[in-house]
Short mmCIF file of C-alpha atoms and ligand atoms in Angstrom, two decimals:
data_model
loop_
_atom_site.label_atom_id
_atom_site.label_comp_id
_atom_site.label_asym_id
_atom_site.label_seq_id
_atom_site.Cartn_x
_atom_site.Cartn_y
_atom_site.Cartn_z
CA MET X 1079 0.00 0.00 0.00
CA LYS X 1080 1.24 3.47 -0.81
CA SER X 1081 2.30 5.65 2.10
CA ARG X 1082 0.73 9.03 2.68
CA ARG X 1083 3.44 10.23 4.94
CA GLU X 1084 4.15 13.93 5.02
CA VAL X 1085 7.75 14.40 3.98
CA ILE X 1086 9.31 17.85 3.98
CA VAL X 1087 12.52 18.28 2.01
CA ILE X 1088 14.58 21.37 2.85
CA GLY X 1089 16.57 22.71 -0.11
CA ALA X 1090 15.87 22.20 -3.82
CA GLY X 1091 19.44 21.44 -4.86
CA ALA X 1092 20.74 18.20 -6.36
CA ALA X 1093 19.98 16.15 -3.23
CA GLY X 1094 16.66 17.85 -2.43
CA LEU X 1095 15.18 17.67 -5.93
CA ILE X 1096 15.84 13.97 -6.31
CA ALA X 1097 14.66 13.37 -2.73
CA ALA X 1098 11.36 15.15 -3.36
CA GLY X 1099 10.79 13.18 -6.56
CA ARG X 1100 11.59 9.90 -4.89
CA ALA X 1101 9.44 10.57 -1.81
CA ALA X 1102 6.48 11.50 -4.01
CA GLU X 1103 7.09 8.49 -6.26
CA LEU X 1104 6.77 6.27 -3.18
CA GLY X 1105 3.44 7.88 -2.42
CA ALA X 1106 4.41 10.35 0.27
CA ARG X 1107 3.04 13.88 0.31
CA ALA X 1108 6.31 15.59 -0.52
CA LEU X 1109 6.78 19.29 0.11
CA LEU X 1110 10.05 20.81 -1.12
CA LEU X 1111 10.98 24.10 0.54
CA GLU X 1112 13.53 26.25 -1.26
CA LYS X 1113 14.68 29.58 0.01
CA MET X 1114 15.73 30.96 -3.38
CA GLU X 1115 13.40 32.01 -6.18
CA GLU X 1116 14.29 28.95 -8.27
CA ALA X 1117 15.57 25.40 -7.83
CA GLY X 1118 19.04 24.02 -8.39
CA LYS X 1119 21.04 27.22 -8.75
CA LYS X 1120 24.25 25.36 -7.97
CA ILE X 1121 23.47 22.69 -10.55
CA LEU X 1122 23.16 25.52 -13.09
CA VAL X 1123 26.69 26.80 -12.41
CA SER X 1124 28.23 23.34 -12.02
CA GLY X 1125 30.81 22.08 -14.48
CA GLN X 1126 31.11 25.55 -15.99
CA GLU X 1127 27.39 25.49 -16.68
CA ARG X 1128 27.69 22.09 -18.34
CA CYS X 1129 27.14 20.02 -15.15
CA ASN X 1130 29.57 17.16 -14.67
CA ILE X 1131 26.87 14.80 -13.39
CA THR X 1132 28.97 11.81 -12.37
CA ASN X 1133 32.00 9.79 -13.43
CA ALA X 1134 32.55 6.59 -15.39
CA ALA X 1135 35.20 5.28 -12.96
CA PRO X 1136 34.62 1.80 -11.48
CA LEU X 1137 33.19 1.82 -7.95
CA GLU X 1138 36.48 1.18 -6.12
CA THR X 1139 38.23 4.04 -7.90
CA PHE X 1140 35.10 6.17 -7.52
CA LEU X 1141 35.13 5.79 -3.73
CA THR X 1142 38.75 6.94 -3.46
CA ALA X 1143 37.71 10.36 -4.82
CA TYR X 1144 36.05 11.10 -1.44
CA GLY X 1145 39.22 10.51 0.57
CA HIS X 1146 38.79 8.83 3.94
CA ASN X 1147 35.00 9.37 3.95
CA GLY X 1148 34.49 7.37 0.76
CA ALA X 1149 33.82 4.16 2.70
CA PHE X 1150 30.67 5.72 4.14
CA LEU X 1151 29.16 5.89 0.65
CA ARG X 1152 29.84 2.29 -0.38
CA ASN X 1153 26.47 1.00 0.81
CA ALA X 1154 24.61 3.88 -0.80
CA PHE X 1155 26.32 3.35 -4.13
CA HIS X 1156 25.37 -0.33 -4.05
CA ARG X 1157 21.74 0.79 -3.93
CA PHE X 1158 21.62 3.90 -6.09
CA PHE X 1159 24.60 4.73 -8.25
CA ARG X 1160 25.55 6.08 -11.65
CA GLU X 1161 23.48 3.66 -13.75
CA GLU X 1162 20.30 4.34 -11.78
CA LEU X 1163 20.94 8.08 -11.91
CA LEU X 1164 21.59 8.07 -15.65
CA ALA X 1165 18.46 5.97 -16.27
CA LEU X 1166 16.40 8.47 -14.29
CA LEU X 1167 17.86 11.44 -16.16
CA GLN X 1168 17.40 9.68 -19.48
CA HIS X 1169 13.75 9.09 -18.65
CA TYR X 1170 13.41 12.86 -18.47
CA GLY X 1171 15.25 13.41 -21.72
CA VAL X 1172 18.86 13.90 -20.62
CA GLU X 1173 21.32 11.92 -22.74
CA THR X 1174 24.89 11.94 -21.51
CA GLN X 1175 28.37 11.70 -22.93
CA VAL X 1176 31.69 10.70 -21.37
CA GLU X 1177 34.56 13.14 -21.59
CA ARG X 1178 38.18 13.33 -20.43
CA GLY X 1179 38.82 11.66 -17.10
CA GLY X 1180 35.56 9.70 -17.29
CA ARG X 1181 33.51 12.83 -16.61
CA LEU X 1182 29.88 12.50 -17.66
CA PHE X 1183 28.05 15.54 -18.98
CA PRO X 1184 24.64 16.04 -20.56
CA ALA X 1185 25.12 15.59 -24.31
CA SER X 1186 23.38 18.93 -24.80
CA GLY X 1187 26.17 20.63 -22.84
CA ARG X 1188 23.57 22.41 -20.73
CA ALA X 1189 23.44 22.12 -16.94
CA ALA X 1190 19.92 23.55 -17.12
CA ASP X 1191 18.75 20.32 -18.77
CA VAL X 1192 19.82 18.35 -15.68
CA ARG X 1193 18.13 20.79 -13.33
CA ASP X 1194 14.96 20.79 -15.44
CA ALA X 1195 14.87 16.99 -15.61
CA LEU X 1196 15.06 16.77 -11.83
CA LEU X 1197 12.39 19.42 -11.47
CA ARG X 1198 10.14 17.41 -13.76
CA TYR X 1199 10.87 14.24 -11.78
CA ALA X 1200 9.84 16.02 -8.59
CA THR X 1201 6.73 17.76 -9.88
CA GLU X 1202 5.43 15.04 -12.22
CA ARG X 1203 5.65 12.55 -9.36
CA GLY X 1204 3.55 14.93 -7.31
CA ALA X 1205 5.94 16.86 -5.08
CA VAL X 1206 4.91 20.43 -4.29
CA ILE X 1207 7.63 23.08 -4.39
CA ARG X 1208 7.52 26.33 -2.47
CA TYR X 1209 10.08 28.97 -3.40
CA ARG X 1210 11.29 31.84 -1.22
CA ALA X 1211 10.60 29.48 1.65
CA ALA X 1212 13.54 29.55 4.06
CA VAL X 1213 13.41 27.04 6.89
CA GLN X 1214 14.84 28.22 10.18
CA GLN X 1215 14.33 25.27 12.48
CA ILE X 1216 13.32 21.63 12.46
CA LEU X 1217 10.74 20.97 15.16
CA VAL X 1218 11.20 17.96 17.39
CA ASP X 1219 9.09 16.52 20.17
CA GLN X 1220 10.54 13.86 22.46
CA GLY X 1221 13.18 12.89 19.95
CA ASN X 1222 10.77 12.75 16.98
CA VAL X 1223 10.54 15.20 14.11
CA THR X 1224 7.20 16.97 14.02
CA GLY X 1225 7.74 19.62 11.34
CA VAL X 1226 9.62 22.79 10.49
CA ARG X 1227 9.48 26.47 11.37
CA MET X 1228 9.94 28.92 8.51
CA ALA X 1229 11.95 32.15 8.71
CA GLY X 1230 8.67 34.08 8.88
CA GLY X 1231 7.49 32.06 11.87
CA GLU X 1232 4.99 29.80 10.07
CA THR X 1233 5.14 26.15 11.15
CA LEU X 1234 4.49 23.15 8.91
CA ALA X 1235 3.86 19.63 10.20
CA ALA X 1236 5.72 16.59 8.86
CA ASP X 1237 6.33 12.94 9.68
CA ALA X 1238 9.81 13.13 8.25
CA VAL X 1239 12.19 15.93 7.26
CA ILE X 1240 15.09 15.61 4.83
CA LEU X 1241 17.73 18.27 5.40
CA ALA X 1242 19.39 18.94 2.02
CA THR X 1243 20.57 22.52 2.38
CA GLY X 1244 24.00 21.97 0.79
CA GLY X 1245 27.28 23.48 1.91
CA ALA X 1246 28.40 26.99 2.74
CA SER X 1247 30.16 27.87 -0.50
CA TRP X 1248 29.07 29.90 -3.50
CA THR X 1249 26.46 31.48 -1.29
CA SER X 1250 24.77 33.30 -4.18
CA THR X 1251 23.31 29.90 -5.13
CA GLY X 1252 21.49 29.73 -1.79
CA SER X 1253 23.89 27.36 -0.02
CA THR X 1254 24.66 29.63 2.90
CA GLY X 1255 25.26 26.98 5.54
CA ASP X 1256 21.83 27.19 7.23
CA GLY X 1257 21.64 23.41 7.50
CA TYR X 1258 24.70 23.24 9.72
CA ILE X 1259 23.09 25.54 12.26
CA ILE X 1260 19.74 23.73 12.06
CA ALA X 1261 21.44 20.34 12.62
CA ARG X 1262 23.70 21.63 15.39
CA ASP X 1263 20.65 23.03 17.21
CA LEU X 1264 19.27 19.48 17.20
CA GLY X 1265 22.42 18.14 18.85
CA HIS X 1266 24.33 16.97 15.76
CA SER X 1267 28.11 17.38 15.83
CA LEU X 1268 29.79 19.30 13.06
CA VAL X 1269 33.17 18.46 11.62
CA PRO X 1270 34.82 21.89 11.11
CA LEU X 1271 33.90 23.49 7.79
CA ARG X 1272 36.76 24.14 5.39
CA PRO X 1273 36.86 25.10 1.74
CA ALA X 1274 37.79 22.30 -0.66
CA LEU X 1275 38.59 22.68 -4.37
CA VAL X 1276 39.74 26.19 -3.56
CA PRO X 1277 42.57 28.41 -4.89
CA LEU X 1278 45.55 28.76 -2.55
CA THR X 1279 47.28 31.92 -1.36
CA VAL X 1280 51.06 32.23 -1.27
CA ALA X 1281 53.69 34.19 0.64
CA GLU X 1282 55.45 35.16 -2.62
CA LYS X 1283 52.75 37.65 -3.58
CA ALA X 1284 54.85 39.77 -5.93
CA ARG X 1285 55.99 36.70 -7.82
CA ALA X 1286 52.43 35.41 -8.11
CA LYS X 1287 51.25 38.78 -9.37
CA ALA X 1288 54.01 38.86 -11.97
CA LEU X 1289 52.89 35.43 -13.17
CA GLN X 1290 49.16 36.18 -13.04
CA GLY X 1291 47.38 34.44 -15.92
CA VAL X 1292 50.22 32.05 -16.73
CA SER X 1293 48.92 28.53 -17.05
CA LEU X 1294 51.09 25.43 -17.08
CA ARG X 1295 50.07 22.05 -18.41
CA ASN X 1296 51.56 18.66 -17.60
CA VAL X 1297 53.22 19.67 -14.36
CA THR X 1298 53.14 17.89 -11.00
CA CYS X 1299 52.41 19.42 -7.60
CA THR X 1300 53.55 18.14 -4.22
CA LEU X 1301 52.73 19.59 -0.81
CA LEU X 1302 55.62 19.50 1.59
CA GLU X 1303 56.25 20.26 5.21
CA PRO X 1304 59.88 21.38 5.23
CA ALA X 1305 62.11 19.56 7.69
CA VAL X 1306 64.56 21.46 9.88
CA THR X 1307 66.99 18.62 9.32
CA GLY X 1308 66.70 15.68 6.94
CA LYS X 1309 64.05 15.09 4.31
CA ASP X 1310 60.96 17.25 3.85
CA LYS X 1311 57.73 15.50 4.74
CA VAL X 1312 55.22 14.95 1.94
CA ILE X 1313 51.68 16.03 2.88
CA PRO X 1314 49.42 13.48 1.17
CA PRO X 1315 46.68 14.80 -1.11
CA PRO X 1316 43.08 14.37 0.16
CA TRP X 1317 42.37 11.85 -2.62
CA PRO X 1318 44.46 10.34 -5.43
CA LEU X 1319 45.56 12.96 -7.94
CA PRO X 1320 46.20 12.50 -11.65
CA PRO X 1321 49.95 12.10 -12.28
CA THR X 1322 50.19 15.48 -14.00
CA GLY X 1323 47.83 18.38 -14.51
CA GLU X 1324 47.27 22.05 -15.02
CA VAL X 1325 48.25 24.90 -12.72
CA LEU X 1326 47.32 28.55 -13.04
CA PHE X 1327 48.92 31.55 -11.35
CA THR X 1328 46.62 34.25 -10.04
CA HIS X 1329 47.24 37.68 -8.51
CA PHE X 1330 46.94 36.21 -4.98
CA GLY X 1331 48.49 32.80 -5.50
CA ILE X 1332 48.02 29.58 -7.32
CA SER X 1333 45.02 27.76 -8.74
CA GLY X 1334 44.11 25.51 -11.68
CA PRO X 1335 42.63 22.00 -11.63
CA LEU X 1336 45.61 20.23 -10.05
CA VAL X 1337 45.94 22.78 -7.24
CA LEU X 1338 42.18 22.78 -6.58
CA SER X 1339 42.28 19.00 -6.26
CA LEU X 1340 44.95 19.01 -3.55
CA SER X 1341 43.89 22.26 -1.86
CA LEU X 1342 42.03 20.65 1.04
CA ALA X 1343 45.25 19.00 2.26
CA ALA X 1344 46.99 22.39 2.19
CA VAL X 1345 44.07 24.06 4.00
CA ASP X 1346 44.15 21.41 6.74
CA ALA X 1347 47.92 21.53 7.12
CA VAL X 1348 47.94 25.34 7.44
CA ARG X 1349 45.06 25.11 9.95
CA ALA X 1350 47.16 22.63 11.95
CA GLY X 1351 49.92 25.26 12.16
CA LYS X 1352 52.29 23.53 9.74
CA THR X 1353 54.62 25.30 7.35
CA VAL X 1354 53.39 24.25 3.92
CA MET X 1355 55.33 24.45 0.68
CA LEU X 1356 54.01 23.59 -2.75
CA ALA X 1357 56.67 22.17 -5.04
CA LEU X 1358 56.03 22.29 -8.77
CA ASP X 1359 57.88 19.98 -11.09
CA LEU X 1360 57.82 21.92 -14.35
CA LYS X 1361 59.40 19.06 -16.30
CA PRO X 1362 58.07 15.82 -14.78
CA GLY X 1363 58.93 13.86 -17.92
CA MET X 1364 62.68 14.55 -17.55
CA ARG X 1365 65.10 13.47 -14.87
CA HIS X 1366 67.44 16.02 -13.29
CA GLU X 1367 70.41 14.71 -15.28
CA GLU X 1368 68.47 14.86 -18.53
CA ILE X 1369 67.61 18.50 -17.88
CA CYS X 1370 71.27 19.27 -17.11
CA ALA X 1371 72.36 17.57 -20.33
CA ARG X 1372 69.81 19.43 -22.47
CA LEU X 1373 70.69 22.75 -20.83
CA GLN X 1374 74.38 22.09 -21.50
CA ARG X 1375 73.67 21.35 -25.16
CA GLU X 1376 71.69 24.56 -25.48
CA PHE X 1377 74.44 26.58 -23.76
CA GLU X 1378 76.88 25.26 -26.34
CA GLN X 1379 74.58 25.77 -29.33
CA THR X 1380 73.81 29.42 -28.50
CA PRO X 1381 76.59 30.59 -26.14
CA GLN X 1382 75.75 34.30 -26.32
CA ARG X 1383 72.09 33.92 -25.36
CA LYS X 1384 70.91 35.25 -22.01
CA LEU X 1385 69.13 32.98 -19.54
CA PRO X 1386 65.53 34.36 -19.85
CA HIS X 1387 65.71 33.94 -23.59
CA LEU X 1388 66.98 30.38 -23.31
CA LEU X 1389 64.35 29.43 -20.73
CA ARG X 1390 61.60 30.55 -23.10
CA GLY X 1391 62.25 27.28 -24.88
CA TRP X 1392 61.28 25.50 -21.64
CA VAL X 1393 58.43 27.45 -20.07
CA PRO X 1394 56.10 30.37 -20.97
CA SER X 1395 58.02 33.63 -21.37
CA THR X 1396 56.73 35.37 -18.20
CA LEU X 1397 57.75 32.37 -16.15
CA ALA X 1398 61.11 32.21 -17.94
CA ASP X 1399 61.79 35.80 -16.82
CA GLU X 1400 60.79 35.00 -13.23
CA LEU X 1401 62.90 31.85 -13.09
CA ALA X 1402 65.91 33.80 -14.40
CA LYS X 1403 65.34 36.39 -11.67
CA LEU X 1404 65.12 33.67 -9.03
CA SER X 1405 68.25 31.91 -10.21
CA PRO X 1406 71.53 33.33 -8.88
CA ILE X 1407 72.71 33.35 -12.53
CA GLY X 1408 70.52 36.35 -13.23
CA ALA X 1409 69.19 37.68 -16.53
CA GLU X 1410 72.28 39.30 -17.99
CA ARG X 1411 75.08 36.76 -18.33
CA PRO X 1412 75.59 34.95 -21.64
CA VAL X 1413 74.78 31.30 -21.04
CA HIS X 1414 78.30 30.09 -21.94
CA THR X 1415 79.52 31.62 -18.66
CA ILE X 1416 77.18 29.40 -16.59
CA ARG X 1417 79.16 26.99 -14.42
CA ALA X 1418 78.21 23.33 -13.87
CA GLU X 1419 76.91 23.91 -10.33
CA GLU X 1420 74.84 26.88 -11.53
CA ARG X 1421 73.35 24.73 -14.27
CA ASP X 1422 72.52 22.09 -11.66
CA GLY X 1423 70.80 24.75 -9.59
CA LEU X 1424 68.77 25.78 -12.61
CA ALA X 1425 67.70 22.17 -13.23
CA LEU X 1426 66.70 21.96 -9.59
CA LEU X 1427 64.57 25.08 -9.96
CA LEU X 1428 62.76 23.50 -12.92
CA LYS X 1429 62.18 20.26 -10.99
CA ASN X 1430 61.34 21.85 -7.64
CA PHE X 1431 59.86 25.33 -8.06
CA ARG X 1432 58.64 26.12 -4.56
CA TRP X 1433 55.93 28.30 -3.10
CA ARG X 1434 55.06 28.92 0.52
CA ILE X 1435 51.33 28.34 1.03
CA THR X 1436 49.76 30.75 3.51
CA GLY X 1437 46.17 29.50 3.22
CA ALA X 1438 43.30 29.60 0.77
CA LEU X 1439 40.51 31.84 -0.38
CA PRO X 1440 37.58 31.87 2.06
CA LEU X 1441 35.00 29.11 2.50
CA ALA X 1442 32.56 30.88 0.20
CA ALA X 1443 35.05 30.60 -2.68
CA GLY X 1444 35.55 26.84 -2.44
CA MET X 1445 33.68 24.74 -4.97
CA VAL X 1446 32.78 22.41 -2.14
CA THR X 1447 32.50 22.66 1.63
CA ALA X 1448 34.48 19.99 3.45
CA GLY X 1449 33.31 19.13 6.95
CA GLY X 1450 29.69 19.20 8.03
CA ILE X 1451 27.36 16.85 9.87
CA ALA X 1452 29.46 14.08 11.43
CA LEU X 1453 28.95 10.82 9.55
CA LYS X 1454 29.04 8.69 12.69
CA GLU X 1455 25.69 10.24 13.59
CA VAL X 1456 24.09 9.21 10.28
CA ASP X 1457 22.98 5.77 9.09
CA PRO X 1458 24.84 4.99 5.82
CA ILE X 1459 21.90 3.17 4.21
CA SER X 1460 18.87 5.28 5.12
CA PHE X 1461 20.71 8.55 5.81
CA ALA X 1462 18.58 8.79 8.93
CA SER X 1463 19.89 10.78 11.84
CA ARG X 1464 20.99 8.52 14.68
CA LEU X 1465 19.87 11.22 17.13
CA ILE X 1466 16.40 12.30 15.96
CA ALA X 1467 13.72 9.96 14.62
CA GLY X 1468 12.25 11.16 11.32
CA LEU X 1469 15.24 13.33 10.42
CA TYR X 1470 17.27 12.49 7.29
CA LEU X 1471 20.40 14.19 6.01
CA ALA X 1472 21.53 14.30 2.39
CA GLY X 1473 24.07 15.99 0.13
CA GLU X 1474 26.85 18.39 0.92
CA VAL X 1475 25.47 19.24 4.38
CA LEU X 1476 27.05 15.91 5.39
CA ASP X 1477 30.77 15.65 6.06
CA ILE X 1478 31.41 14.60 2.48
CA ALA X 1479 33.60 16.36 -0.06
CA ALA X 1480 35.26 14.94 -3.13
CA ASP X 1481 37.57 15.73 -5.98
CA THR X 1482 36.28 17.33 -9.18
CA GLY X 1483 35.00 14.86 -11.75
CA GLY X 1484 31.30 14.48 -10.94
CA TYR X 1485 31.76 12.88 -7.53
CA ASN X 1486 30.16 15.62 -5.45
CA LEU X 1487 26.95 15.57 -7.45
CA GLN X 1488 26.77 11.77 -7.47
CA ALA X 1489 27.04 11.81 -3.66
CA ALA X 1490 24.24 14.38 -3.45
CA PHE X 1491 22.01 12.38 -5.82
CA SER X 1492 22.62 9.01 -4.14
CA THR X 1493 22.17 10.27 -0.58
CA GLY X 1494 19.09 12.31 -1.54
CA TYR X 1495 17.45 9.38 -3.29
CA LEU X 1496 18.11 6.94 -0.46
CA ALA X 1497 17.15 9.35 2.30
CA ALA X 1498 13.78 9.80 0.57
CA THR X 1499 13.38 6.06 0.05
CA ALA X 1500 13.64 5.63 3.81
CA ALA X 1501 11.74 8.78 4.78
CA ALA X 1502 8.71 7.94 2.63
CA LYS X 1503 8.24 4.46 4.07
C1 FAD B 2228 31.02 26.49 -9.34
C2 FAD B 2228 30.74 25.08 -8.94
C3 FAD B 2228 30.83 24.07 -9.87
C4 FAD B 2228 30.59 22.75 -9.50
N1 FAD B 2228 30.65 21.79 -10.46
C5 FAD B 2228 30.40 20.51 -10.11
C6 FAD B 2228 30.39 19.49 -11.11
O1 FAD B 2228 30.50 19.76 -12.32
N2 FAD B 2228 30.22 18.21 -10.71
C7 FAD B 2228 30.03 17.87 -9.38
O2 FAD B 2228 29.89 16.69 -9.07
N3 FAD B 2228 29.98 18.83 -8.44
C8 FAD B 2228 30.14 20.13 -8.78
N4 FAD B 2228 30.07 21.10 -7.80
C9 FAD B 2228 29.65 20.71 -6.45
C10 FAD B 2228 28.18 20.35 -6.45
O3 FAD B 2228 27.48 21.30 -7.22
C11 FAD B 2228 27.60 20.32 -5.03
O4 FAD B 2228 28.38 19.45 -4.24
C12 FAD B 2228 26.16 19.85 -5.03
O5 FAD B 2228 25.37 20.73 -5.79
C13 FAD B 2228 25.59 19.73 -3.64
O6 FAD B 2228 24.23 19.41 -3.73
P1 FAD B 2228 23.26 19.66 -2.50
O7 FAD B 2228 21.91 19.31 -2.99
O8 FAD B 2228 23.77 19.00 -1.30
O9 FAD B 2228 23.34 21.22 -2.21
P2 FAD B 2228 22.99 22.45 -3.14
O10 FAD B 2228 23.00 22.06 -4.56
O11 FAD B 2228 23.87 23.53 -2.69
O12 FAD B 2228 21.47 22.78 -2.76
C14 FAD B 2228 21.08 23.25 -1.51
C15 FAD B 2228 19.79 24.00 -1.65
O13 FAD B 2228 19.26 24.29 -0.36
C16 FAD B 2228 18.72 25.60 -0.35
N5 FAD B 2228 18.69 26.08 1.01
C17 FAD B 2228 19.73 26.38 1.82
N6 FAD B 2228 19.29 26.75 3.03
C18 FAD B 2228 17.96 26.68 3.01
C19 FAD B 2228 16.96 26.95 3.97
N7 FAD B 2228 17.24 27.38 5.20
N8 FAD B 2228 15.66 26.78 3.63
C20 FAD B 2228 15.32 26.36 2.38
N9 FAD B 2228 16.24 26.10 1.42
C21 FAD B 2228 17.54 26.26 1.74
C22 FAD B 2228 19.66 26.37 -1.26
O14 FAD B 2228 19.09 27.56 -1.72
C23 FAD B 2228 19.96 25.35 -2.34
O15 FAD B 2228 19.03 25.45 -3.39
C24 FAD B 2228 30.28 22.42 -8.15
C25 FAD B 2228 30.17 23.44 -7.23
C26 FAD B 2228 30.39 24.76 -7.60
C27 FAD B 2228 30.23 25.84 -6.58
#
């Protein structure tokens, strides 16, 4: 028999839209409350407005993209994963295509198609959506959810409430972190919020400014904690990184896909009071000796050339000028005067171009919010709160953050769907 439970879903983002559709599909009276004037504003900006929905990676690889919290999602992904998501989207007209790195996008190239498909799922299944409806509090009586209180004071009754208010980043999309406060007021613990997938700031501000706009492809990045004596300690990335990638210099520091991917580890290390260096290998395909040998050949072929000019054959010209400035050789000497140990130093600079990381842009600038509602207080199959009966938690409001590649949205979709499956029954 179909349930007629009253299910309120808070937040019409990725998790909330699918949750409302699913709850209604199971026969619940689903009411979706969204504080903005439209649904899924973050979906619309995702993937540079193309929406990287999910990833084609096999499950085991997929789970590693969430770092140490990936294990929590294993059960969920066994129940509702990529195939189920893609079938649902396809039912509402969204065909997908796989791109570089297994990233799946709508074939139309329009994030709006994904948002609209989810909206149709929710409304055609019978969910009711109220916009400009900000929830302030979840009401609880003797450990059971009874409803919600709106910002204006109105109260609405419910048998179950799904909190899907997202993170605290890109606040113009509506994800302003309300859910963290609402959950904390109910006794849930919060893992500290930090920006993930965020540009990093550096101590060498003038150098960064000089390099602003320079983008490097096929480089590697390593985070290091310098040792007073002995070997520097490698700070592991939050999840496996591609072997090489792209880095971009900005007026405040360093960004680009590879840096965004490892940024959470840098944020955490700086928060822990560590000195953090980022070492760029500008020529990962060449060993130190190979670089020395090629430099030597070039010194001999064009002995009168100056260092910046020569380095332009190795790196973009602005960076060549900066590297020449950084090297004790300087910009003025003809390269035939460069001694062996100076050439070695130059090779070292190309293999280990270091920056001191001072922090990151603020939480609001991160593509994802790391931290959130502690996972130990949430059931990994039903996404029910372990503290309050009738409360379910889904999406980025949970302590889940992942690498770029479609993983954050898949987590939101899977947790939203399963939370609603449980809440509607
Ligand atoms: C620029 C950018 C690009 C991204 N690109 C990708 C990508 O391509 N692929 C990927 O996997 N991930 C991407 N992400 C991350 C991904 O978009 C999010 O992780 C995901 O949208 C989270 O879904 P959610 O439903 O939990 O939260 P959200 O999508 O943030 O939705 C939360 C909703 O709750 C509403 N809300 C908040 N508080 C209240 C309240 N008090 N009352 C009522 N409603 C409320 C908000 O207005 C919002 O609509 C990107 C993020 C950004 C910022």
